Coordinates of C-alpha atoms in Angstrom, one line a residue:
M19 CA 0.0 0.0 0.0
S20 CA 1.3 3.4 -0.9
L21 CA 1.2 5.9 2.0
Q22 CA 0.9 8.6 -0.6
D23 CA -2.6 7.4 -1.6
P24 CA -4.8 10.4 -1.2
E25 CA -7.6 8.2 0.2
F26 CA -5.3 7.3 3.1
E27 CA -4.9 10.9 3.9
N28 CA -8.7 11.2 3.9
F29 CA -8.9 8.3 6.3
K30 CA -6.3 9.8 8.7
K31 CA -8.0 13.1 8.8
A32 CA -11.5 11.6 9.5
Y33 CA -10.1 9.3 12.2
Q34 CA -8.3 12.1 14.0
E35 CA -11.4 14.2 13.9
G36 CA -13.5 11.3 15.3
N37 CA -15.6 11.0 12.1
F38 CA -15.5 7.3 12.2
N39 CA -18.3 6.8 9.6
Y40 CA -16.3 8.7 7.0
A41 CA -13.1 6.9 8.1
L42 CA -14.9 3.6 7.5
H43 CA -16.0 4.8 4.0
S44 CA -12.4 5.6 3.1
L45 CA -11.1 2.3 4.4
K46 CA -13.6 0.4 2.3
K47 CA -12.2 2.1 -0.8
L48 CA -8.6 1.4 0.3
L49 CA -9.3 -2.3 1.0
V50 CA -10.6 -2.7 -2.6
T51 CA -7.2 -1.6 -3.8
Y52 CA -5.0 -3.1 -1.0
P53 CA -7.0 -6.2 0.2
N54 CA -4.0 -7.8 2.0
S55 CA -2.7 -4.7 3.8
F56 CA -2.2 -5.7 7.4
A57 CA -2.3 -2.0 8.5
L58 CA -5.5 -1.3 6.7
R59 CA -7.1 -4.5 8.1
W60 CA -6.1 -3.4 11.6
H61 CA -7.5 0.1 11.1
H62 CA -10.7 -1.4 9.8
A63 CA -11.2 -3.5 12.9
K64 CA -10.5 -0.5 15.2
V65 CA -12.9 1.8 13.3
L66 CA -15.7 -0.8 13.5
E67 CA -15.1 -1.2 17.3
K68 CA -15.2 2.6 17.7
L69 CA -18.6 2.5 15.9
E70 CA -19.7 -0.3 18.3
R71 CA -20.4 -2.5 15.4
F72 CA -19.0 -5.4 17.4
T73 CA -20.2 -8.3 15.2
E74 CA -18.5 -6.9 12.1
A75 CA -15.4 -5.9 14.2
R76 CA -15.0 -9.5 15.3
V77 CA -15.0 -10.7 11.7
A78 CA -12.5 -7.9 10.8
V79 CA -10.1 -8.7 13.6
G80 CA -10.2 -12.3 12.6
K81 CA -8.9 -11.3 9.2
V82 CA -6.1 -9.3 10.9
L83 CA -5.1 -12.4 12.8
K84 CA -5.0 -14.5 9.6
L85 CA -2.3 -12.1 8.4
R86 CA -0.4 -12.1 11.8
S87 CA -1.6 -14.7 14.3
D88 CA 0.7 -13.4 17.1
F89 CA -0.3 -9.7 17.0
V90 CA -1.1 -9.1 20.6
P91 CA -3.3 -5.9 20.2
A92 CA -5.5 -7.8 17.8
L93 CA -5.7 -10.8 20.1
I94 CA -6.7 -8.6 23.0
M95 CA -9.3 -6.8 20.8
Q96 CA -10.6 -10.3 19.8
V97 CA -11.2 -11.2 23.5
Q98 CA -12.8 -7.8 24.3
L99 CA -15.2 -8.3 21.3
D100 CA -16.0 -11.8 22.5
F101 CA -17.4 -10.2 25.7
H102 CA -19.7 -8.2 23.4
Q103 CA -20.9 -11.2 21.4
G104 CA -24.6 -10.9 20.7
S105 CA -24.9 -7.3 21.8
D106 CA -24.7 -5.9 18.2
E107 CA -26.9 -7.4 15.6
S108 CA -26.8 -4.6 13.0
D109 CA -28.7 -5.2 9.8
D110 CA -26.1 -3.3 7.9
L111 CA -23.3 -5.9 8.1
D112 CA -19.9 -5.2 6.6
E113 CA -17.9 -8.2 5.3
F114 CA -20.0 -10.4 7.7
D115 CA -19.2 -14.1 7.8
E116 CA -21.5 -15.9 10.1
E117 CA -19.8 -17.8 13.0
P118 CA -21.2 -20.7 14.9
V119 CA -23.1 -19.6 18.0
L120 CA -21.4 -20.9 21.2
S121 CA -23.0 -21.5 24.6
E122 CA -22.0 -19.0 27.2
H123 CA -19.9 -21.6 29.0
A124 CA -18.1 -22.6 25.8
R125 CA -17.6 -18.9 24.9
F126 CA -16.0 -18.1 28.2
N127 CA -13.8 -21.2 28.0
L128 CA -12.6 -20.0 24.5
I129 CA -12.0 -16.5 25.9
E130 CA -9.9 -18.0 28.8
Q131 CA -7.8 -20.0 26.3
R132 CA -7.2 -16.9 24.2
L133 CA -6.1 -14.9 27.2
Y134 CA -3.6 -17.6 28.2
K135 CA -2.3 -17.6 24.5
I136 CA -1.8 -13.9 24.7
L137 CA 0.2 -14.1 27.9
S138 CA 2.3 -16.9 26.5
I139 CA 3.3 -14.4 23.7
D140 CA 3.6 -11.4 26.0
P141 CA 3.6 -12.1 29.8
N142 CA 3.3 -8.3 30.4
A143 CA 0.1 -7.7 28.4
V144 CA -1.7 -5.6 31.0
D145 CA -5.1 -5.9 29.4
A146 CA -4.8 -9.7 29.2
L147 CA -3.8 -9.9 32.8
H148 CA -6.7 -7.7 33.8
M149 CA -9.3 -9.7 31.8
L150 CA -8.1 -13.1 32.9
S151 CA -8.2 -11.9 36.5
G152 CA -11.8 -10.9 36.1
L153 CA -12.7 -14.2 34.4
L154 CA -11.0 -16.4 37.1
R155 CA -12.7 -14.4 39.8
G156 CA -16.0 -15.8 38.5
H157 CA -14.9 -19.4 39.1
E158 CA -15.6 -21.2 42.3
G159 CA -12.8 -22.1 44.6
D160 CA -10.2 -20.1 46.6
A161 CA -7.4 -21.2 44.2
H162 CA -9.0 -19.2 41.4
V163 CA -9.4 -16.2 43.6
V164 CA -5.8 -16.3 44.6
K165 CA -4.7 -16.6 41.0
A166 CA -7.0 -13.7 40.0
N167 CA -5.5 -11.5 42.7
Q168 CA -2.0 -12.4 41.6
L169 CA -2.8 -11.5 38.0
L170 CA -4.4 -8.2 38.9
N171 CA -1.6 -7.2 41.2
R172 CA 0.9 -7.9 38.4
A173 CA -1.1 -5.8 36.0
I174 CA -1.1 -2.9 38.5
S175 CA 2.6 -3.3 39.0
L176 CA 3.1 -2.9 35.2
A177 CA 0.6 0.0 35.0
P178 CA 0.4 1.6 38.5
E179 CA -1.7 4.6 37.3
R180 CA -4.4 2.6 35.4
V181 CA -7.5 3.7 37.3
D182 CA -9.6 0.9 36.0
L183 CA -7.2 -1.6 37.4
L184 CA -7.0 0.1 40.8
E185 CA -10.8 0.4 40.9
D186 CA -11.3 -3.3 40.2
R187 CA -8.9 -4.2 42.9
G188 CA -10.5 -1.8 45.4
N189 CA -13.9 -3.4 44.7
S190 CA -12.5 -6.9 45.0
L191 CA -10.9 -6.0 48.3
L192 CA -14.2 -4.6 49.6
G193 CA -16.0 -7.8 48.6
S194 CA -13.4 -10.0 50.4
A195 CA -13.5 -7.7 53.4
I196 CA -17.1 -8.8 54.3
V197 CA -17.0 -11.3 57.1
Q198 CA -18.9 -14.4 56.2
D199 CA -20.5 -16.9 58.6
G200 CA -17.8 -19.4 59.6
D201 CA -14.9 -17.0 58.9
T202 CA -12.1 -17.4 61.5
T203 CA -10.8 -13.8 61.9
N204 CA -9.1 -12.1 64.8
S205 CA -11.7 -10.0 66.5
I206 CA -9.2 -7.1 66.6
N207 CA -9.3 -7.1 62.8
I208 CA -13.1 -6.9 62.7
V209 CA -15.0 -3.6 62.1
S210 CA -18.7 -3.6 62.8
T211 CA -21.0 -1.0 61.3
F212 CA -24.3 0.4 62.6
S213 CA -26.1 -1.4 59.8
G214 CA -24.8 -4.7 61.2
M215 CA -22.2 -5.4 58.5
R216 CA -18.9 -6.8 59.7
Y217 CA -15.6 -6.2 57.8
K218 CA -12.0 -7.2 57.9
R219 CA -10.1 -4.0 58.8
D220 CA -6.9 -4.9 56.9
Q221 CA -8.8 -5.5 53.6
M222 CA -10.8 -2.3 54.1
E223 CA -7.6 -0.3 54.5
L224 CA -6.1 -1.8 51.4
A225 CA -9.2 -0.9 49.4
L226 CA -9.1 2.6 50.9
S227 CA -5.6 3.0 49.6
D228 CA -6.6 2.0 46.0
F229 CA -9.6 4.3 45.9
H230 CA -7.5 7.2 47.4
T231 CA -5.0 6.7 44.5
C232 CA -7.9 6.7 42.0
Y233 CA -9.1 10.0 43.5
Q234 CA -5.6 11.5 43.4
I235 CA -5.2 10.6 39.7
T236 CA -8.7 11.6 38.4
S237 CA -10.2 14.0 41.0
E238 CA -13.5 12.3 40.1
H239 CA -16.2 12.8 42.8
R240 CA -17.2 9.1 42.8
F241 CA -13.7 8.1 44.1
G242 CA -13.7 10.8 46.7
L243 CA -17.1 9.5 47.9
R244 CA -15.8 5.9 48.1
V245 CA -12.9 7.1 50.2
A246 CA -15.2 9.0 52.6
S247 CA -17.6 6.0 52.8
I248 CA -14.8 3.5 53.7
L249 CA -13.4 5.9 56.3
H250 CA -16.8 6.1 57.8
D251 CA -17.2 2.3 57.9
L252 CA -13.7 2.1 59.5
G253 CA -15.0 4.5 62.3
R254 CA -12.6 7.3 61.2
F255 CA -15.5 9.8 61.2
N256 CA -13.5 13.1 61.3
E257 CA -11.4 11.9 58.3
A258 CA -14.6 10.9 56.6
L259 CA -16.1 14.4 57.1
A260 CA -12.9 16.0 55.7
A261 CA -13.1 13.7 52.6
Y262 CA -16.7 14.6 52.0
D263 CA -15.8 18.3 52.4
K264 CA -13.0 17.9 49.8
V265 CA -15.6 16.6 47.3
L266 CA -18.1 19.3 48.2
A267 CA -15.6 22.0 47.6
N268 CA -15.6 21.1 43.9
V269 CA -19.4 20.6 43.5
S270 CA -21.3 23.7 42.6
A271 CA -24.2 25.0 44.8
D272 CA -26.8 24.3 42.0
D273 CA -25.6 20.8 41.3
P274 CA -28.5 18.4 42.1
Y275 CA -26.1 15.8 43.3
R276 CA -24.8 18.2 46.0
S277 CA -27.8 17.5 48.4
I278 CA -27.2 13.8 48.1
I279 CA -23.5 14.2 49.1
I280 CA -24.5 16.4 52.0
E281 CA -27.0 13.7 53.2
R282 CA -24.3 11.1 53.0
R283 CA -21.9 13.3 54.8
A284 CA -24.4 13.7 57.7
R285 CA -23.9 10.0 58.5
S286 CA -20.4 10.8 59.8
E287 CA -21.4 13.7 62.0
N288 CA -21.5 13.5 65.8
N289 CA -18.9 10.7 65.7
G290 CA -21.1 8.6 63.5
G291 CA -24.3 9.5 65.2
G292 CA -25.7 10.8 62.0
E293 CA -25.9 7.3 60.5
R294 CA -27.6 6.1 63.6
E295 CA -30.2 8.8 63.2
Q296 CA -30.7 7.9 59.5
M297 CA -31.0 4.2 60.3
A298 CA -33.6 5.0 63.0
Q299 CA -35.6 7.2 60.6
L300 CA -35.5 4.4 58.0
L301 CA -37.0 2.0 60.6
E302 CA -39.6 4.6 61.5
S303 CA -40.4 5.2 57.8
A304 CA -41.4 1.5 57.6
I305 CA -44.4 2.3 59.8
A306 CA -47.3 2.9 57.5
D307 CA -48.9 6.4 57.9
S308 CA -51.9 6.1 55.7
G309 CA -53.9 8.6 57.9
K310 CA -56.0 5.7 59.2
D311 CA -55.8 4.2 62.7
R312 CA -53.5 1.2 63.1
S313 CA -55.0 -2.2 63.8
L314 CA -53.8 -4.1 66.9
E315 CA -51.5 -6.3 64.8
E316 CA -50.1 -3.2 62.9
D317 CA -49.6 -1.5 66.2
N318 CA -47.6 -4.4 67.7
V319 CA -45.2 -4.2 64.7
A320 CA -45.1 -0.4 64.9
Q321 CA -44.1 -0.5 68.6
A322 CA -41.4 -3.0 67.9
L323 CA -40.0 -0.8 65.1
L324 CA -40.2 2.3 67.2
S325 CA -38.3 0.6 70.0
A326 CA -35.7 -0.7 67.5
A327 CA -35.3 2.8 66.2
N328 CA -34.5 4.1 69.7
A329 CA -32.1 1.2 70.2
V330 CA -30.2 2.2 67.0
R331 CA -30.1 5.8 68.2
S332 CA -28.4 4.6 71.4
G333 CA -25.7 2.8 69.3
K334 CA -27.0 -0.7 68.7
S335 CA -26.8 -2.2 65.2
V336 CA -29.9 -2.4 63.1
S337 CA -29.7 -6.2 63.0
D338 CA -29.3 -6.6 66.7
A339 CA -32.1 -4.1 67.5
L340 CA -34.5 -6.0 65.2
D341 CA -33.5 -9.4 66.4
E342 CA -34.2 -8.5 70.0
R343 CA -37.7 -7.1 69.1
L344 CA -39.1 -9.3 66.3
S345 CA -39.3 -13.0 66.6
D346 CA -41.0 -16.0 65.0
D347 CA -42.4 -16.8 68.5
P348 CA -45.7 -15.0 69.0
D349 CA -45.3 -15.1 72.8
D350 CA -41.9 -13.5 72.5
N351 CA -43.3 -10.8 70.3
M352 CA -46.1 -10.2 72.8
A353 CA -43.6 -9.9 75.7
T354 CA -41.6 -7.5 73.7
N355 CA -44.7 -5.4 72.9
I356 CA -45.7 -5.3 76.6
A357 CA -42.2 -4.3 77.7
A358 CA -42.2 -1.5 75.0
Q359 CA -45.5 -0.2 76.2
I360 CA -44.3 -0.1 79.8
L361 CA -41.3 1.9 78.7
N362 CA -43.5 4.2 76.6
V363 CA -45.3 5.3 79.8
A364 CA -42.0 6.7 81.0
N365 CA -40.5 7.8 77.7
E366 CA -43.2 9.6 75.7
P367 CA -41.8 11.7 72.9
P368 CA -42.3 15.5 73.3
P369 CA -45.9 16.2 72.2
N370 CA -45.2 19.0 69.7
L371 CA -48.7 20.5 70.0
V372 CA -50.1 22.2 67.0
A373 CA -53.4 24.0 66.8
V374 CA -56.0 22.2 64.6
D375 CA -59.6 22.5 63.4
P376 CA -61.8 19.8 65.1
K377 CA -63.7 19.3 61.8
D378 CA -60.6 17.4 60.5
F379 CA -61.1 14.7 63.1
P380 CA -63.5 11.8 63.5
S381 CA -67.1 12.8 64.5
Y382 CA -67.0 10.8 67.8
Q383 CA -64.0 12.9 68.9
Q384 CA -65.7 16.1 67.8
K385 CA -68.9 15.3 69.8
F386 CA -66.9 14.4 73.0
I387 CA -64.8 17.6 72.8
A388 CA -67.9 19.7 72.2
R389 CA -69.7 18.2 75.2
C390 CA -66.6 18.8 77.4
K391 CA -66.3 22.4 76.1
R392 CA -69.8 23.2 77.3
D393 CA -69.3 21.7 80.7
L394 CA -65.8 23.2 81.3
E395 CA -66.7 26.7 80.2
A396 CA -69.8 26.5 82.5
Q397 CA -67.2 26.2 85.3
G398 CA -65.6 29.5 84.3
L399 CA -62.6 27.9 82.5
Q400 CA -61.4 29.5 79.3
H401 CA -60.8 27.5 76.2
V402 CA -57.1 27.7 75.3
A403 CA -56.9 25.7 72.0
D404 CA -57.8 22.6 70.2
A405 CA -54.7 20.8 69.2
E406 CA -53.0 17.6 68.1
A407 CA -49.8 16.1 69.6
E408 CA -48.0 15.5 66.3
G409 CA -44.9 14.3 68.2
M410 CA -46.9 11.3 69.6
R411 CA -48.8 10.4 66.4
M412 CA -46.4 7.7 65.4
M413 CA -46.4 6.1 68.8
L414 CA -50.2 6.3 69.1
G415 CA -50.9 5.1 65.7
S416 CA -53.9 7.4 65.2
R417 CA -54.9 11.0 65.2
V418 CA -56.2 12.3 68.5
L419 CA -58.0 15.6 69.0
L420 CA -57.1 17.4 72.2
S421 CA -58.8 20.3 73.8
F422 CA -57.1 22.5 76.4
Y423 CA -58.6 24.8 79.1
A424 CA -57.2 27.0 81.9
D425 CA -58.5 28.9 84.9
A426 CA -58.1 32.7 85.0
E427 CA -54.6 32.5 86.6
G428 CA -53.4 29.6 84.4
E429 CA -52.6 27.6 87.5
M430 CA -54.9 24.8 86.6
G431 CA -54.9 23.3 83.1
V432 CA -57.5 20.8 81.8
A433 CA -57.1 18.4 78.9
A434 CA -59.8 16.4 77.3
F435 CA -59.7 13.8 74.5
C436 CA -61.0 10.4 73.5
M437 CA -59.8 7.6 71.2
K438 CA -60.9 4.1 70.1
P439 CA -58.8 1.1 71.2
K440 CA -56.9 -0.9 68.6
K441 CA -59.3 -3.4 67.0
P442 CA -58.2 -7.1 67.2
N443 CA -58.6 -9.2 64.1
P444 CA -61.8 -11.2 63.5
L445 CA -60.1 -14.4 64.7
A446 CA -59.4 -12.9 68.1
I447 CA -63.1 -11.9 68.4
L448 CA -64.2 -15.4 67.4
F449 CA -61.9 -16.9 70.0
L450 CA -63.4 -14.8 72.8
L451 CA -66.9 -15.8 71.7
M452 CA -66.1 -19.5 71.4
T453 CA -64.3 -19.6 74.8
G454 CA -67.3 -18.0 76.6
K455 CA -65.7 -14.6 77.0
W456 CA -68.4 -12.9 74.9
K457 CA -68.9 -10.2 77.5
L458 CA -65.4 -8.9 76.8
V459 CA -66.1 -8.4 73.1
G460 CA -68.1 -5.2 73.7
T461 CA -65.2 -3.7 75.6
L462 CA -62.9 -4.1 72.7
F463 CA -64.8 -1.4 70.8
K464 CA -65.5 1.0 73.7
V465 CA -64.2 4.5 73.2
N466 CA -61.7 5.6 75.9
T467 CA -62.3 9.1 77.2
L468 CA -60.1 11.2 79.4
V469 CA -60.6 14.5 81.2
E470 CA -57.8 15.5 83.6
C471 CA -56.9 18.6 85.6
V472 CA -53.2 19.3 86.1
S473 CA -51.1 21.7 88.1
Q474 CA -47.4 21.9 88.5
F475 CA -45.0 23.6 91.0
S476 CA -41.6 25.1 91.1
N477 CA -40.3 22.3 93.3
G478 CA -41.2 19.6 90.8
D479 CA -44.5 18.6 92.4
Y480 CA -47.1 17.3 90.0
L481 CA -50.8 17.4 90.9
N482 CA -53.4 15.5 88.8
T483 CA -57.1 14.9 89.2
Q484 CA -58.8 12.5 86.7
Y485 CA -61.4 9.9 86.4
F486 CA -60.8 6.3 87.4
S487 CA -59.1 4.2 84.6
V488 CA -58.0 0.6 84.3
S489 CA -54.3 1.7 84.1
P490 CA -52.2 -0.4 86.5
F491 CA -49.6 2.3 86.9
E492 CA -49.4 4.1 90.2
Y493 CA -47.3 7.0 91.4
G494 CA -45.9 8.5 94.6
P495 CA -44.3 11.8 95.6
P496 CA -43.6 14.2 93.9
I497 CA -46.5 13.0 91.7
Y498 CA -50.0 13.2 93.3
I499 CA -52.7 11.6 91.3
E500 CA -56.3 11.3 92.5
K501 CA -58.8 9.3 90.6
L502 CA -62.6 9.9 90.9
S503 CA -65.6 7.8 90.1
P504 CA -66.8 8.1 86.5
K505 CA -70.2 9.1 88.0
V506 CA -68.7 12.4 89.2
S507 CA -69.6 15.3 86.9
I508 CA -67.0 17.4 85.2
A509 CA -68.1 20.2 87.6
G510 CA -67.2 17.9 90.5
L511 CA -63.9 17.0 88.9
V512 CA -62.9 20.6 88.5
A513 CA -64.1 21.5 92.0
R514 CA -62.1 18.7 93.5
H515 CA -58.9 19.7 91.7
Q516 CA -59.3 23.3 92.8
E517 CA -59.7 22.2 96.3
R518 CA -56.5 20.0 96.1
L519 CA -54.7 22.9 94.5
E520 CA -55.5 25.3 97.3
D521 CA -54.6 22.6 99.9
H522 CA -51.2 22.0 98.3
K523 CA -50.4 25.7 98.1
L524 CA -51.2 26.1 101.8
A525 CA -49.1 23.1 102.7
H526 CA -46.1 24.5 100.7
P527 CA -46.3 28.3 100.9
S528 CA -42.7 28.7 99.5
I529 CA -43.4 27.0 96.1
V530 CA -44.7 28.8 93.0
T531 CA -47.5 27.4 90.9
M532 CA -46.6 27.1 87.2
Q533 CA -49.0 29.2 85.0
A534 CA -50.0 28.4 81.4
L535 CA -52.6 30.4 79.4
D536 CA -51.6 29.5 75.8
L537 CA -50.7 26.5 73.7
A538 CA -47.0 27.0 74.3
G539 CA -47.6 27.0 78.0
M540 CA -49.6 23.8 77.7
E541 CA -46.7 22.2 75.8
E542 CA -44.2 23.3 78.5
R543 CA -46.4 21.9 81.3
W544 CA -46.8 18.6 79.4
V545 CA -43.0 18.3 78.8
N546 CA -42.3 19.1 82.4
G547 CA -44.8 16.5 83.5
Q548 CA -43.2 13.9 81.2
A549 CA -39.8 14.6 82.9
V550 CA -41.2 14.1 86.4
K551 CA -43.0 10.9 85.5
R552 CA -40.0 9.6 83.7
A553 CA -37.8 10.1 86.7
Y554 CA -40.3 8.4 88.9
R555 CA -40.7 5.3 86.6
Q556 CA -37.0 5.0 86.3
S557 CA -36.6 5.1 90.1
I558 CA -38.8 2.1 90.5
G559 CA -37.4 0.1 87.6
Y560 CA -40.3 1.2 85.3
I561 CA -42.9 -1.1 86.8
T562 CA -43.5 -2.6 90.3
E563 CA -44.4 -6.2 90.9
P564 CA -48.1 -5.4 91.9
E565 CA -48.4 -3.3 88.7
L566 CA -47.0 -6.1 86.6
K567 CA -49.5 -8.6 88.2
Q568 CA -52.4 -6.2 87.5
L569 CA -51.2 -5.6 83.9
L570 CA -50.8 -9.3 83.0
G571 CA -53.7 -10.6 85.1
A572 CA -54.3 -14.3 84.3
Y573 CA -51.3 -14.4 82.0
Y574 CA -48.8 -13.3 84.8
D575 CA -47.3 -16.8 85.2
K576 CA -46.9 -17.2 81.4
F577 CA -45.4 -13.7 80.6
A578 CA -44.0 -12.1 83.7
D579 CA -40.4 -13.5 83.3
K580 CA -40.4 -12.9 79.6
V581 CA -41.6 -9.3 80.1
R582 CA -39.0 -8.6 82.8
A583 CA -36.2 -10.0 80.5
K584 CA -37.4 -7.9 77.6
L585 CA -37.7 -4.8 79.8
K586 CA -34.1 -5.2 80.8
V587 CA -32.9 -5.4 77.2
L588 CA -35.1 -2.6 75.9
A589 CA -34.4 -0.2 78.8
A590 CA -30.6 -0.6 78.2
D591 CA -31.1 1.0 74.8
L592 CA -32.8 4.2 76.0

């Protein structure tokens, strides 16, 4: 072939400009004149590969190898094209000779043979070392993995700045770092993450080194993020934050990916506490919030997930938190739920009261609140607000309308609300009927109402007057709760609390009564009351033996030990 052929100049110009379609057009003309030119045949194969016409390129590279069977670049291209077999079925075939279709197993065996042939010709063929390493890694058996690692390490020693090689080794190291069941690894070398994953520290640090090199060479954000993520999993949270900040410094403020990076960075904040919070929120997000009240079964699962979320926030892994709370044993799940409910009495979330329109709530709640409003205003109390405790909605599993009132000085607050109990499934109702406990069925659907008067004092004393309830929980100083018969009118309830309030002030002339005349004041009084109750429940171990007996009733012998054991486990996570 004459290098002075003007068509060859056309080809060179088109190839250099990236106009591969025109370059192919020129090559076709040249091959008519110079059909046995090795250089033209090689250019032909390369152009077809650039155009991603892989089927034709495979045929073209075969013609190159007929001219020079030991030409390593063509042998490597042949293997690379073998990986693309079947991905390009262009209708516009160029010099297409149909090849026999091989099974995938046979095809990969052929590829492996070709790679070994390349390395027998050139032991330093980096691409061949790389591809054979990847192929062997797919085989079963430790020996293949060891050989694959040796090949990849050799390729990197020959091309230490090939980012694709370093990335592959980093990914391989991360995969091998995962501790599998049955692995015998020194516990000092184990890193446990909040998500429950366990890694070999030495493998993680080797992967970190490779991804750090990739980042230094390319400055690509994805490598910087891999570095930060590995540092986080290694528990090196301050270094992880610095790595995230380095990436963010090169991401514009309007880049949509920036918010995702910031969210990932948040995991490493507070010495890794950010990830705990994200994991806890993920568990809480699994609790359906359809706007409808939860059933009893849904509530049992919800309470377990809420308790698990709190455990994760305290530092427990997600897997451990869930394993301790969700079981295949129904009795175990019931004991967990009872223990969680006991702890909920002492650990209510802040109410986060927000003003609401009663019309947005169920009619039975509206009617009860309207009746209370008439009775309470008749006693000279002023209506403060109708509200919802948004902070407690997830725990309650339903929306509850609250109505708040106060006396003229704000020393006495009154809260009124009602809610329906969780409905058991039809099988539970049928069981009660068949076992002769039909009288209990009606109580399952009875609306629970509450009207209570509250006052608090500067010394921490908490005064509460309410109607009798079936709650087994009792309190002692500084909490003073008096329960009246349901037959007592609201006027009688208010009068009794006012009497108790005056008596308490006379008995303790130096203390100041807390005043609340708006919704913010009601929120503050509620939160203060929660703190006092929490301290009291903690002081008695959350539940006394008489309370537990009353709570469990006939099931005391069956569940008492299980509930105590669960209570100990769950309380440790608060």
